[in-house]
Amino acid sequence: MKPFMDKDFLLSTETARKLFHEYAEHVPIIDYHCHINPQEIAEDRRFENITQVWLGGDHYKWRLMRANGVDEYYITGNADDREKFQKWSETLAKAIGNPLYHWSHLELQRYFGYTGYLNGDTAEEVWQLCNAKLQQDDMTVRNIIRRSNVKLICTTDDPADSLEWHKMIAEDQSFDVKVLPAWRPDKAMNLEKPGYTEYIRTLSAASGVKIDSFRTLKEALSVRMDYFAGLGCCVSDHALEYIMYAPASEDEVEKVFARSLNGESISRGEEMIFKTAFMQDVAREYHRRNWVMQLHYGCKRDNHTRMYGQLGPDTGYDCINNYAPSDQTADFLNSLAVSDELPKTILYSLNPNDNEAICSVLGCFQGTEAAGKIQQGSAWWFNDHKTGMTAQMVSLANLGLLSNFVGMLTDSRSFLSYTRHEYFRRILCDLIGGWVENGEYPEDYGTLREIVCGISYENALKYFGFDL
């Protein structure tokens, strides 16, 4: 029997162990998509206890606790932090086969030196150990980032954001990790959402452009892109239900936008017309600026309306949307490629059934701007576990070039989530090591090192054009 999560965790062959321990384990981390708060980096936050680090805003853990019948009082309610930690510890003990079990114990090992296992009985021991460690100087936010070997972080930021915390970080010579904004214009696109006209007024004030038409909306967004670029932004990100393609004339788009600003109801068809035009326009801007466009789609959000009313979005009530037609994805990308305005693009679907479809679409639109100009993103959200990561990489290897893959990201709100990169790299090395030991690829360690280090770090550095 193998020991519990030892140094060779998930590494089932000698080749896998060599690839990980000699290559992947040591290369730095580029976290090109996450949801951490730049203010906490700027202020070098120190957490009071492990519950603040683990359960504050982590809807992955919240969902698991609900699945265990835990009352909301101990999840997002007013229970004290020790009580919440106890309920999480009792839940985690039941999470056999769940990636949260592995992530949590990797974090306990790497940041707190705890090599046991967490459950209801060990909760007090772990609580005391972690809280004592969190008071040490090497456990402030910045020092957690440093000790994780992170070289660059891209946060997720609205076009109207002042980016004041990014400015503060950039001007602070004592912190040598780059923290760049990433452009997330969902609020500017989602004209069907409540509060859209109020948001447009906010964007208008931030840009200095009076937004009274789709033309002036595009102008305002371009002004804000200039501002973001001045702070190093070269990455965009979009949260979509699916990639839509409903082309229309400029006049039609202007009419839809005008009706929205007037507070009139918008049909589903009109919504798709506007969003298609919006995405086409920003994509052309990304191409002109050499920004990378990330498209996250396949999610049906806020399904439990009563709980959404109590807690708001991003609280654990989203699910996979089974509707993500590859024909519309291909048509959308083609609408940009025909005029040579297709930017470097990463496609993420929350539905694992879309893996092969995405990989087939990628091959239609590759270009010389980058190796793997159009990428399939890493296994995301409900798929960032051993099975999902393996399936995504096998699909990409079968239908494209896995060696050009830009690899893992945390997509997290937690500063302890960098162990997800280790988890991914172990799975990567085990997959490739298995192919080598099965005689499917030669024992050529020069090339294998390039492949493993490329996927772990170097491909992202080149693809995004980060200056490190």
Short mmCIF file of C-alpha atoms in Angstrom, two decimals, residues 20-448:
data_model
loop_
_atom_site.label_atom_id
_atom_site.label_comp_id
_atom_site.label_asym_id
_atom_site.label_seq_id
_atom_site.Cartn_x
_atom_site.Cartn_y
_atom_site.Cartn_z
CA PHE A 20 7.91 15.56 -11.73
CA HIS A 21 10.77 15.65 -9.23
CA GLU A 22 13.49 16.66 -11.70
CA TYR A 23 11.50 19.03 -13.92
CA ALA A 24 7.93 20.05 -13.16
CA GLU A 25 8.30 20.44 -9.40
CA HIS A 26 10.85 23.23 -9.66
CA VAL A 27 9.60 25.58 -12.38
CA PRO A 28 7.78 28.75 -11.25
CA ILE A 29 4.06 29.45 -11.42
CA ILE A 30 2.26 31.86 -13.73
CA ASP A 31 -1.32 32.19 -12.48
CA TYR A 32 -2.86 33.87 -15.50
CA HIS A 33 -6.47 33.66 -14.29
CA CYS A 34 -7.71 33.95 -10.71
CA HIS A 35 -10.21 35.86 -8.58
CA ILE A 36 -8.04 36.93 -5.67
CA ASN A 37 -8.42 40.44 -4.31
CA PRO A 38 -5.51 42.73 -5.26
CA GLN A 39 -6.24 44.88 -2.22
CA GLU A 40 -5.18 42.00 0.02
CA ILE A 41 -1.86 41.80 -1.84
CA ALA A 42 -1.35 45.56 -1.68
CA GLU A 43 -2.02 45.61 2.06
CA ASP A 44 -0.16 42.30 2.64
CA ARG A 45 -3.06 40.89 4.59
CA ARG A 46 -2.49 38.55 7.52
CA PHE A 47 -5.33 36.09 8.19
CA GLU A 48 -6.50 35.57 11.74
CA ASN A 49 -7.38 31.90 11.33
CA ILE A 50 -7.64 29.04 8.88
CA THR A 51 -11.39 29.50 8.40
CA GLN A 52 -10.79 32.94 6.90
CA VAL A 53 -8.35 31.43 4.41
CA TRP A 54 -10.34 28.32 3.57
CA LEU A 55 -14.03 29.11 3.86
CA GLY A 56 -14.25 32.81 3.10
CA GLY A 57 -15.86 32.95 -0.35
CA ASP A 58 -14.98 29.36 -1.34
CA HIS A 59 -18.17 28.06 -2.92
CA TYR A 60 -16.47 24.73 -3.73
CA LYS A 61 -16.32 23.98 -0.01
CA TRP A 62 -19.77 25.46 0.61
CA ARG A 63 -21.34 23.06 -1.91
CA LEU A 64 -19.67 20.08 -0.27
CA MET A 65 -20.88 21.12 3.18
CA ARG A 66 -24.43 21.48 1.88
CA ALA A 67 -24.13 18.00 0.34
CA ASN A 68 -23.30 16.79 3.85
CA GLY A 69 -26.46 18.32 5.27
CA VAL A 70 -24.69 21.14 7.11
CA ASP A 71 -26.95 24.03 8.06
CA GLU A 72 -26.27 27.29 6.23
CA TYR A 73 -25.60 28.87 9.62
CA TYR A 74 -22.24 27.05 9.61
CA ILE A 75 -21.47 27.79 5.97
CA THR A 76 -22.26 31.40 5.12
CA GLY A 77 -24.13 32.24 8.34
CA ASN A 78 -23.17 33.75 11.67
CA ALA A 79 -21.54 30.73 13.33
CA ASP A 80 -18.11 31.57 14.71
CA ASP A 81 -15.03 30.57 12.73
CA ARG A 82 -14.15 27.62 14.96
CA GLU A 83 -17.63 26.14 14.53
CA LYS A 84 -17.42 26.55 10.76
CA PHE A 85 -14.03 24.88 10.70
CA GLN A 86 -15.38 21.94 12.67
CA LYS A 87 -18.22 21.41 10.22
CA TRP A 88 -15.80 21.64 7.29
CA SER A 89 -13.43 19.14 8.92
CA GLU A 90 -16.26 16.66 9.46
CA THR A 91 -17.34 17.09 5.85
CA LEU A 92 -13.86 16.72 4.42
CA ALA A 93 -13.44 13.32 6.05
CA LYS A 94 -16.25 12.05 3.83
CA ALA A 95 -14.84 13.56 0.63
CA ILE A 96 -13.08 10.44 -0.65
CA GLY A 97 -12.43 10.82 -4.38
CA ASN A 98 -13.10 14.57 -4.36
CA PRO A 99 -10.30 16.94 -5.42
CA LEU A 100 -11.02 19.13 -2.39
CA TYR A 101 -9.68 16.32 -0.23
CA HIS A 102 -6.39 16.38 -2.10
CA TRP A 103 -6.20 20.17 -2.39
CA SER A 104 -6.88 20.68 1.30
CA HIS A 105 -4.25 18.20 2.41
CA LEU A 106 -1.67 19.55 -0.05
CA GLU A 107 -2.26 22.98 1.49
CA LEU A 108 -1.90 21.58 5.00
CA GLN A 109 1.37 19.90 4.01
CA ARG A 110 2.96 22.72 2.03
CA TYR A 111 1.97 25.74 4.13
CA PHE A 112 1.49 24.32 7.61
CA GLY A 113 3.74 21.25 7.71
CA TYR A 114 0.85 18.99 8.71
CA THR A 115 1.18 15.49 7.25
CA GLY A 116 -1.75 13.85 9.01
CA TYR A 117 -5.34 13.93 7.85
CA LEU A 118 -8.13 16.27 8.79
CA ASN A 119 -11.42 15.06 10.22
CA GLY A 120 -13.74 15.90 13.09
CA ASP A 121 -11.41 14.34 15.65
CA THR A 122 -8.24 16.09 14.44
CA ALA A 123 -9.95 19.45 13.84
CA GLU A 124 -8.77 21.04 17.10
CA GLU A 125 -5.16 19.98 16.55
CA VAL A 126 -5.17 21.35 12.99
CA TRP A 127 -7.00 24.53 14.06
CA GLN A 128 -4.36 25.31 16.66
CA LEU A 129 -1.43 24.46 14.37
CA CYS A 130 -2.69 26.47 11.39
CA ASN A 131 -3.66 29.51 13.44
CA ALA A 132 -0.24 29.60 15.09
CA LYS A 133 1.47 29.33 11.71
CA LEU A 134 -0.70 32.10 10.25
CA GLN A 135 0.72 34.53 12.78
CA GLN A 136 4.28 33.97 11.53
CA ASP A 137 5.87 36.55 9.25
CA ASP A 138 6.19 34.12 6.34
CA MET A 139 2.41 33.64 6.22
CA THR A 140 1.27 37.08 5.15
CA VAL A 141 -0.32 37.19 1.71
CA ARG A 142 2.81 38.38 -0.05
CA ASN A 143 5.01 35.82 1.64
CA ILE A 144 2.58 33.01 0.80
CA ILE A 145 2.85 34.08 -2.84
CA ARG A 146 6.66 34.22 -2.67
CA ARG A 147 7.06 30.83 -1.01
CA SER A 148 4.73 29.33 -3.62
CA ASN A 149 7.25 30.29 -6.35
CA VAL A 150 4.69 32.47 -8.10
CA LYS A 151 6.15 34.94 -10.59
CA LEU A 152 3.02 36.54 -12.04
CA ILE A 153 -0.68 36.82 -11.19
CA CYS A 154 -3.54 38.10 -13.34
CA THR A 155 -6.59 39.12 -11.34
CA THR A 156 -10.11 39.65 -12.73
CA ASP A 157 -11.18 43.28 -13.07
CA ASP A 158 -14.14 45.26 -14.33
CA PRO A 159 -13.55 47.97 -16.99
CA ALA A 160 -14.80 50.67 -14.60
CA ASP A 161 -12.38 49.63 -11.83
CA SER A 162 -9.91 52.29 -10.72
CA LEU A 163 -7.14 49.66 -10.43
CA GLU A 164 -5.80 51.61 -7.47
CA TRP A 165 -4.48 48.48 -5.77
CA HIS A 166 -2.64 47.40 -8.89
CA LYS A 167 -0.99 50.80 -9.02
CA MET A 168 0.08 50.50 -5.40
CA ILE A 169 1.55 47.03 -5.96
CA ALA A 170 3.37 48.10 -9.14
CA GLU A 171 4.94 51.07 -7.37
CA ASP A 172 6.11 48.99 -4.40
CA GLN A 173 9.69 47.96 -5.12
CA SER A 174 9.75 45.59 -2.13
CA PHE A 175 7.45 43.08 -3.87
CA ASP A 176 8.88 41.53 -7.02
CA VAL A 177 5.89 39.39 -8.10
CA LYS A 178 3.97 40.94 -10.98
CA VAL A 179 0.26 41.45 -10.31
CA LEU A 180 -1.53 42.49 -13.50
CA PRO A 181 -5.18 43.35 -14.11
CA ALA A 182 -7.21 41.20 -16.50
CA TRP A 183 -10.09 42.73 -18.42
CA ARG A 184 -13.52 41.23 -17.55
CA PRO A 185 -16.26 43.27 -19.33
CA ASP A 186 -19.24 41.04 -18.53
CA LYS A 187 -21.23 43.84 -16.91
CA ALA A 188 -20.85 45.98 -20.02
CA MET A 189 -22.16 43.17 -22.22
CA ASN A 190 -25.01 41.75 -20.13
CA LEU A 191 -27.69 44.27 -21.05
CA GLU A 192 -30.43 41.86 -19.94
CA LYS A 193 -29.29 42.01 -16.31
CA PRO A 194 -30.96 44.23 -13.69
CA GLY A 195 -29.00 47.42 -13.05
CA TYR A 196 -27.49 47.58 -16.54
CA THR A 197 -28.29 51.25 -17.14
CA GLU A 198 -26.78 52.15 -13.76
CA TYR A 199 -23.62 50.28 -14.70
CA ILE A 200 -23.42 52.13 -18.02
CA ARG A 201 -23.49 55.41 -16.10
CA THR A 202 -20.60 54.14 -13.94
CA LEU A 203 -18.61 53.12 -17.02
CA SER A 204 -19.36 56.46 -18.64
CA ALA A 205 -17.96 58.30 -15.61
CA ALA A 206 -14.85 56.12 -15.51
CA SER A 207 -14.10 56.58 -19.22
CA GLY A 208 -15.09 60.21 -19.60
CA VAL A 209 -17.25 59.19 -22.58
CA LYS A 210 -20.98 59.89 -22.61
CA ILE A 211 -22.45 56.49 -23.51
CA ASP A 212 -25.69 57.00 -25.39
CA SER A 213 -25.19 54.53 -28.28
CA PHE A 214 -23.38 51.31 -29.08
CA ARG A 215 -20.79 53.38 -30.92
CA THR A 216 -20.01 55.40 -27.80
CA LEU A 217 -20.02 52.24 -25.67
CA LYS A 218 -17.27 50.87 -27.91
CA GLU A 219 -15.39 54.15 -27.59
CA ALA A 220 -15.65 54.05 -23.78
CA LEU A 221 -14.39 50.47 -23.67
CA SER A 222 -11.42 51.38 -25.87
CA VAL A 223 -10.53 54.23 -23.52
CA ARG A 224 -10.61 51.89 -20.57
CA MET A 225 -8.55 49.28 -22.43
CA ASP A 226 -5.89 51.94 -22.88
CA TYR A 227 -5.97 52.52 -19.13
CA PHE A 228 -5.71 48.81 -18.35
CA ALA A 229 -2.87 48.41 -20.84
CA GLY A 230 -0.98 51.15 -19.06
CA LEU A 231 -0.89 48.89 -16.00
CA GLY A 232 0.32 45.87 -17.97
CA CYS A 233 -2.97 44.23 -18.90
CA CYS A 234 -2.73 41.91 -21.90
CA VAL A 235 -5.42 39.36 -21.01
CA SER A 236 -9.21 39.45 -21.22
CA ASP A 237 -11.76 37.05 -19.81
CA HIS A 238 -15.45 36.54 -20.52
CA ALA A 239 -18.09 34.49 -18.71
CA LEU A 240 -20.62 33.30 -21.28
CA GLU A 241 -23.53 30.88 -21.16
CA TYR A 242 -22.28 29.68 -24.51
CA ILE A 243 -20.58 31.24 -27.52
CA MET A 244 -23.35 32.78 -29.58
CA TYR A 245 -23.31 33.90 -33.20
CA ALA A 246 -26.23 36.05 -34.30
CA PRO A 247 -24.84 38.61 -36.76
CA ALA A 248 -26.84 41.75 -37.50
CA SER A 249 -26.43 45.18 -39.07
CA GLU A 250 -25.07 48.14 -37.13
CA ASP A 251 -28.50 49.74 -37.19
CA GLU A 252 -30.10 46.67 -35.64
CA VAL A 253 -27.50 46.57 -32.88
CA GLU A 254 -27.94 50.28 -32.16
CA LYS A 255 -31.71 49.83 -31.91
CA VAL A 256 -31.35 47.01 -29.40
CA PHE A 257 -28.92 49.01 -27.29
CA ALA A 258 -31.13 52.11 -27.39
CA ARG A 259 -34.13 50.08 -26.23
CA SER A 260 -32.09 48.71 -23.34
CA LEU A 261 -30.97 52.19 -22.25
CA ASN A 262 -34.60 53.30 -22.37
CA GLY A 263 -35.52 50.56 -19.91
CA GLU A 264 -37.50 48.52 -22.45
CA SER A 265 -37.55 44.73 -22.27
CA ILE A 266 -35.18 42.91 -24.60
CA SER A 267 -36.02 39.61 -26.27
CA ARG A 268 -33.65 36.65 -26.20
CA GLY A 269 -32.97 37.10 -29.91
CA GLU A 270 -32.14 40.79 -29.43
CA GLU A 271 -29.87 39.91 -26.54
CA MET A 272 -27.93 37.50 -28.77
CA ILE A 273 -27.63 40.11 -31.52
CA PHE A 274 -26.14 42.63 -29.12
CA LYS A 275 -23.78 40.17 -27.45
CA THR A 276 -22.50 38.89 -30.80
CA ALA A 277 -21.69 42.44 -31.90
CA PHE A 278 -20.16 43.23 -28.52
CA MET A 279 -17.89 40.18 -28.58
CA GLN A 280 -16.85 40.78 -32.17
CA ASP A 281 -15.89 44.36 -31.41
CA VAL A 282 -13.86 43.66 -28.28
CA ALA A 283 -12.17 40.69 -30.00
CA ARG A 284 -10.99 42.97 -32.79
CA GLU A 285 -9.60 45.33 -30.17
CA TYR A 286 -7.78 42.42 -28.51
CA HIS A 287 -6.24 41.45 -31.82
CA ARG A 288 -5.09 45.01 -32.45
CA ARG A 289 -3.51 45.17 -28.98
CA ASN A 290 -2.12 41.59 -29.02
CA TRP A 291 -4.21 40.68 -25.98
CA VAL A 292 -5.31 37.12 -25.26
CA MET A 293 -9.08 36.48 -25.25
CA GLN A 294 -10.32 33.89 -22.75
CA LEU A 295 -13.86 32.57 -23.17
CA HIS A 296 -15.38 30.63 -20.28
CA TYR A 297 -18.73 29.13 -21.21
CA GLY A 298 -21.12 26.28 -20.52
CA CYS A 299 -22.37 27.41 -17.09
CA LYS A 300 -25.97 27.84 -16.00
CA ARG A 301 -25.81 30.21 -13.04
CA ASP A 302 -27.83 30.97 -9.91
CA ASN A 303 -30.19 28.01 -10.18
CA HIS A 304 -31.54 28.10 -6.61
CA THR A 305 -33.43 31.38 -6.80
CA ARG A 306 -34.37 31.52 -3.14
CA MET A 307 -30.74 31.11 -2.05
CA TYR A 308 -29.59 33.51 -4.77
CA GLY A 309 -31.94 36.06 -3.25
CA GLN A 310 -30.34 35.53 0.16
CA LEU A 311 -26.65 35.20 -0.79
CA GLY A 312 -26.23 36.61 -4.30
CA PRO A 313 -24.06 35.22 -7.13
CA ASP A 314 -20.99 32.95 -6.88
CA THR A 315 -22.24 31.19 -3.76
CA GLY A 316 -22.37 27.62 -5.02
CA TYR A 317 -25.61 27.38 -6.98
CA ASP A 318 -24.28 27.08 -10.54
CA CYS A 319 -24.23 24.00 -12.76
CA ILE A 320 -23.06 22.71 -16.12
CA ASN A 321 -25.06 23.94 -19.11
CA ASN A 322 -25.39 21.17 -21.67
CA TYR A 323 -25.89 23.59 -24.56
CA ALA A 324 -22.64 24.75 -26.16
CA PRO A 325 -22.91 24.31 -29.95
CA SER A 326 -19.53 24.02 -31.66
CA ASP A 327 -20.98 25.31 -34.94
CA GLN A 328 -21.62 28.72 -33.37
CA THR A 329 -18.16 28.70 -31.80
CA ALA A 330 -16.66 28.03 -35.21
CA ASP A 331 -18.83 30.68 -36.88
CA PHE A 332 -17.88 33.29 -34.27
CA LEU A 333 -14.16 32.62 -34.65
CA ASN A 334 -14.52 32.61 -38.43
CA SER A 335 -16.25 36.00 -38.37
CA LEU A 336 -12.98 37.39 -37.00
CA ALA A 337 -10.61 35.22 -39.00
CA VAL A 338 -12.03 36.29 -42.37
CA SER A 339 -10.67 39.79 -41.81
CA ASP A 340 -7.53 38.54 -40.03
CA GLU A 341 -8.73 39.99 -36.71
CA LEU A 342 -8.90 36.83 -34.62
CA PRO A 343 -6.87 37.28 -31.41
CA LYS A 344 -5.07 34.56 -29.52
CA THR A 345 -7.97 32.76 -27.85
CA ILE A 346 -8.43 30.23 -25.05
CA LEU A 347 -11.70 28.28 -24.97
CA TYR A 348 -12.96 26.76 -21.72
CA SER A 349 -16.20 24.80 -21.55
CA LEU A 350 -17.63 23.74 -18.24
CA ASN A 351 -19.11 20.71 -19.99
CA PRO A 352 -16.50 17.93 -20.34
CA ASN A 353 -18.52 16.52 -23.24
CA ASP A 354 -17.26 19.49 -25.26
CA ASN A 355 -13.58 18.46 -25.14
CA GLU A 356 -13.39 16.83 -28.56
CA ALA A 357 -15.61 19.46 -30.17
CA ILE A 358 -13.38 22.26 -28.89
CA CYS A 359 -10.23 20.46 -30.04
CA SER A 360 -11.71 20.02 -33.51
CA VAL A 361 -12.57 23.72 -33.72
CA LEU A 362 -9.06 24.75 -32.63
CA GLY A 363 -7.49 23.08 -35.63
CA CYS A 364 -9.48 25.28 -38.02
CA PHE A 365 -8.07 28.59 -36.79
CA GLN A 366 -4.44 28.15 -35.76
CA GLY A 367 -1.92 30.75 -36.90
CA THR A 368 1.69 31.84 -36.78
CA GLU A 369 1.22 34.46 -34.06
CA ALA A 370 1.82 31.79 -31.42
CA ALA A 371 2.32 28.06 -31.16
CA GLY A 372 -1.21 26.99 -30.36
CA LYS A 373 -2.77 30.36 -31.16
CA ILE A 374 -6.21 28.95 -30.35
CA GLN A 375 -6.04 26.93 -27.12
CA GLN A 376 -8.29 24.64 -25.18
CA GLY A 377 -8.19 25.89 -21.61
CA SER A 378 -7.39 23.66 -18.68
CA ALA A 379 -10.11 21.56 -17.07
CA TRP A 380 -12.23 24.17 -15.32
CA TRP A 381 -14.36 24.38 -12.16
CA PHE A 382 -16.39 21.16 -12.02
CA ASN A 383 -13.66 19.45 -14.06
CA ASP A 384 -10.41 20.41 -12.29
CA HIS A 385 -9.96 16.99 -10.74
CA LYS A 386 -7.85 14.01 -11.77
CA THR A 387 -10.44 12.55 -14.14
CA GLY A 388 -11.30 15.91 -15.71
CA MET A 389 -7.70 17.05 -16.14
CA THR A 390 -6.69 13.73 -17.64
CA ALA A 391 -9.65 13.72 -20.04
CA GLN A 392 -8.91 17.26 -21.22
CA MET A 393 -5.24 16.54 -21.85
CA VAL A 394 -5.90 13.19 -23.55
CA SER A 395 -8.45 14.86 -25.85
CA LEU A 396 -6.01 17.65 -26.68
CA ALA A 397 -3.22 15.12 -27.32
CA ASN A 398 -5.49 13.03 -29.55
CA LEU A 399 -6.66 15.92 -31.72
CA GLY A 400 -3.96 18.57 -31.43
CA LEU A 401 -0.60 19.31 -29.82
CA LEU A 402 -0.60 18.83 -26.06
CA SER A 403 3.01 20.04 -26.01
CA ASN A 404 1.84 23.60 -26.83
CA PHE A 405 -0.77 23.68 -24.03
CA VAL A 406 -0.51 26.73 -21.73
CA GLY A 407 -1.32 24.63 -18.68
CA MET A 408 -2.91 25.28 -15.33
CA LEU A 409 -4.42 28.24 -13.49
CA THR A 410 -6.02 28.47 -10.06
CA ASP A 411 -9.30 30.25 -10.94
CA SER A 412 -9.42 30.75 -7.18
CA ARG A 413 -10.15 33.31 -4.50
CA SER A 414 -7.71 31.72 -2.04
CA PHE A 415 -4.02 32.48 -1.56
CA LEU A 416 -3.36 28.85 -0.63
CA SER A 417 -4.63 27.51 -3.96
CA TYR A 418 -1.25 27.48 -5.68
CA THR A 419 -0.96 23.81 -4.75
CA ARG A 420 -3.50 23.24 -7.54
CA HIS A 421 -0.56 23.78 -9.90
CA GLU A 422 1.32 21.00 -8.12
CA TYR A 423 -1.74 18.75 -8.32
CA PHE A 424 -2.01 19.43 -12.05
CA ARG A 425 1.70 18.86 -12.66
CA ARG A 426 1.63 15.52 -10.86
CA ILE A 427 -1.31 14.40 -13.03
CA LEU A 428 0.47 15.68 -16.16
CA CYS A 429 3.69 13.82 -15.32
CA ASP A 430 1.83 10.62 -14.50
CA LEU A 431 -0.03 10.78 -17.81
CA ILE A 432 3.10 11.36 -19.89
CA GLY A 433 5.14 8.93 -17.82
CA GLY A 434 2.56 6.24 -18.50
CA TRP A 435 2.81 6.80 -22.24
CA VAL A 436 6.60 6.49 -22.07
CA GLU A 437 6.56 3.34 -19.97
CA ASN A 438 3.95 1.81 -22.26
CA GLY A 439 6.26 2.31 -25.24
CA GLU A 440 4.03 4.99 -26.80
CA TYR A 441 6.72 7.70 -26.63
CA PRO A 442 10.53 7.32 -26.43
CA GLU A 443 12.51 7.78 -23.23
CA ASP A 444 13.94 11.02 -24.65
CA TYR A 445 14.37 13.14 -21.54
CA GLY A 446 15.60 16.18 -23.45
CA THR A 447 12.29 16.45 -25.29
CA LEU A 448 10.26 15.27 -22.32
#
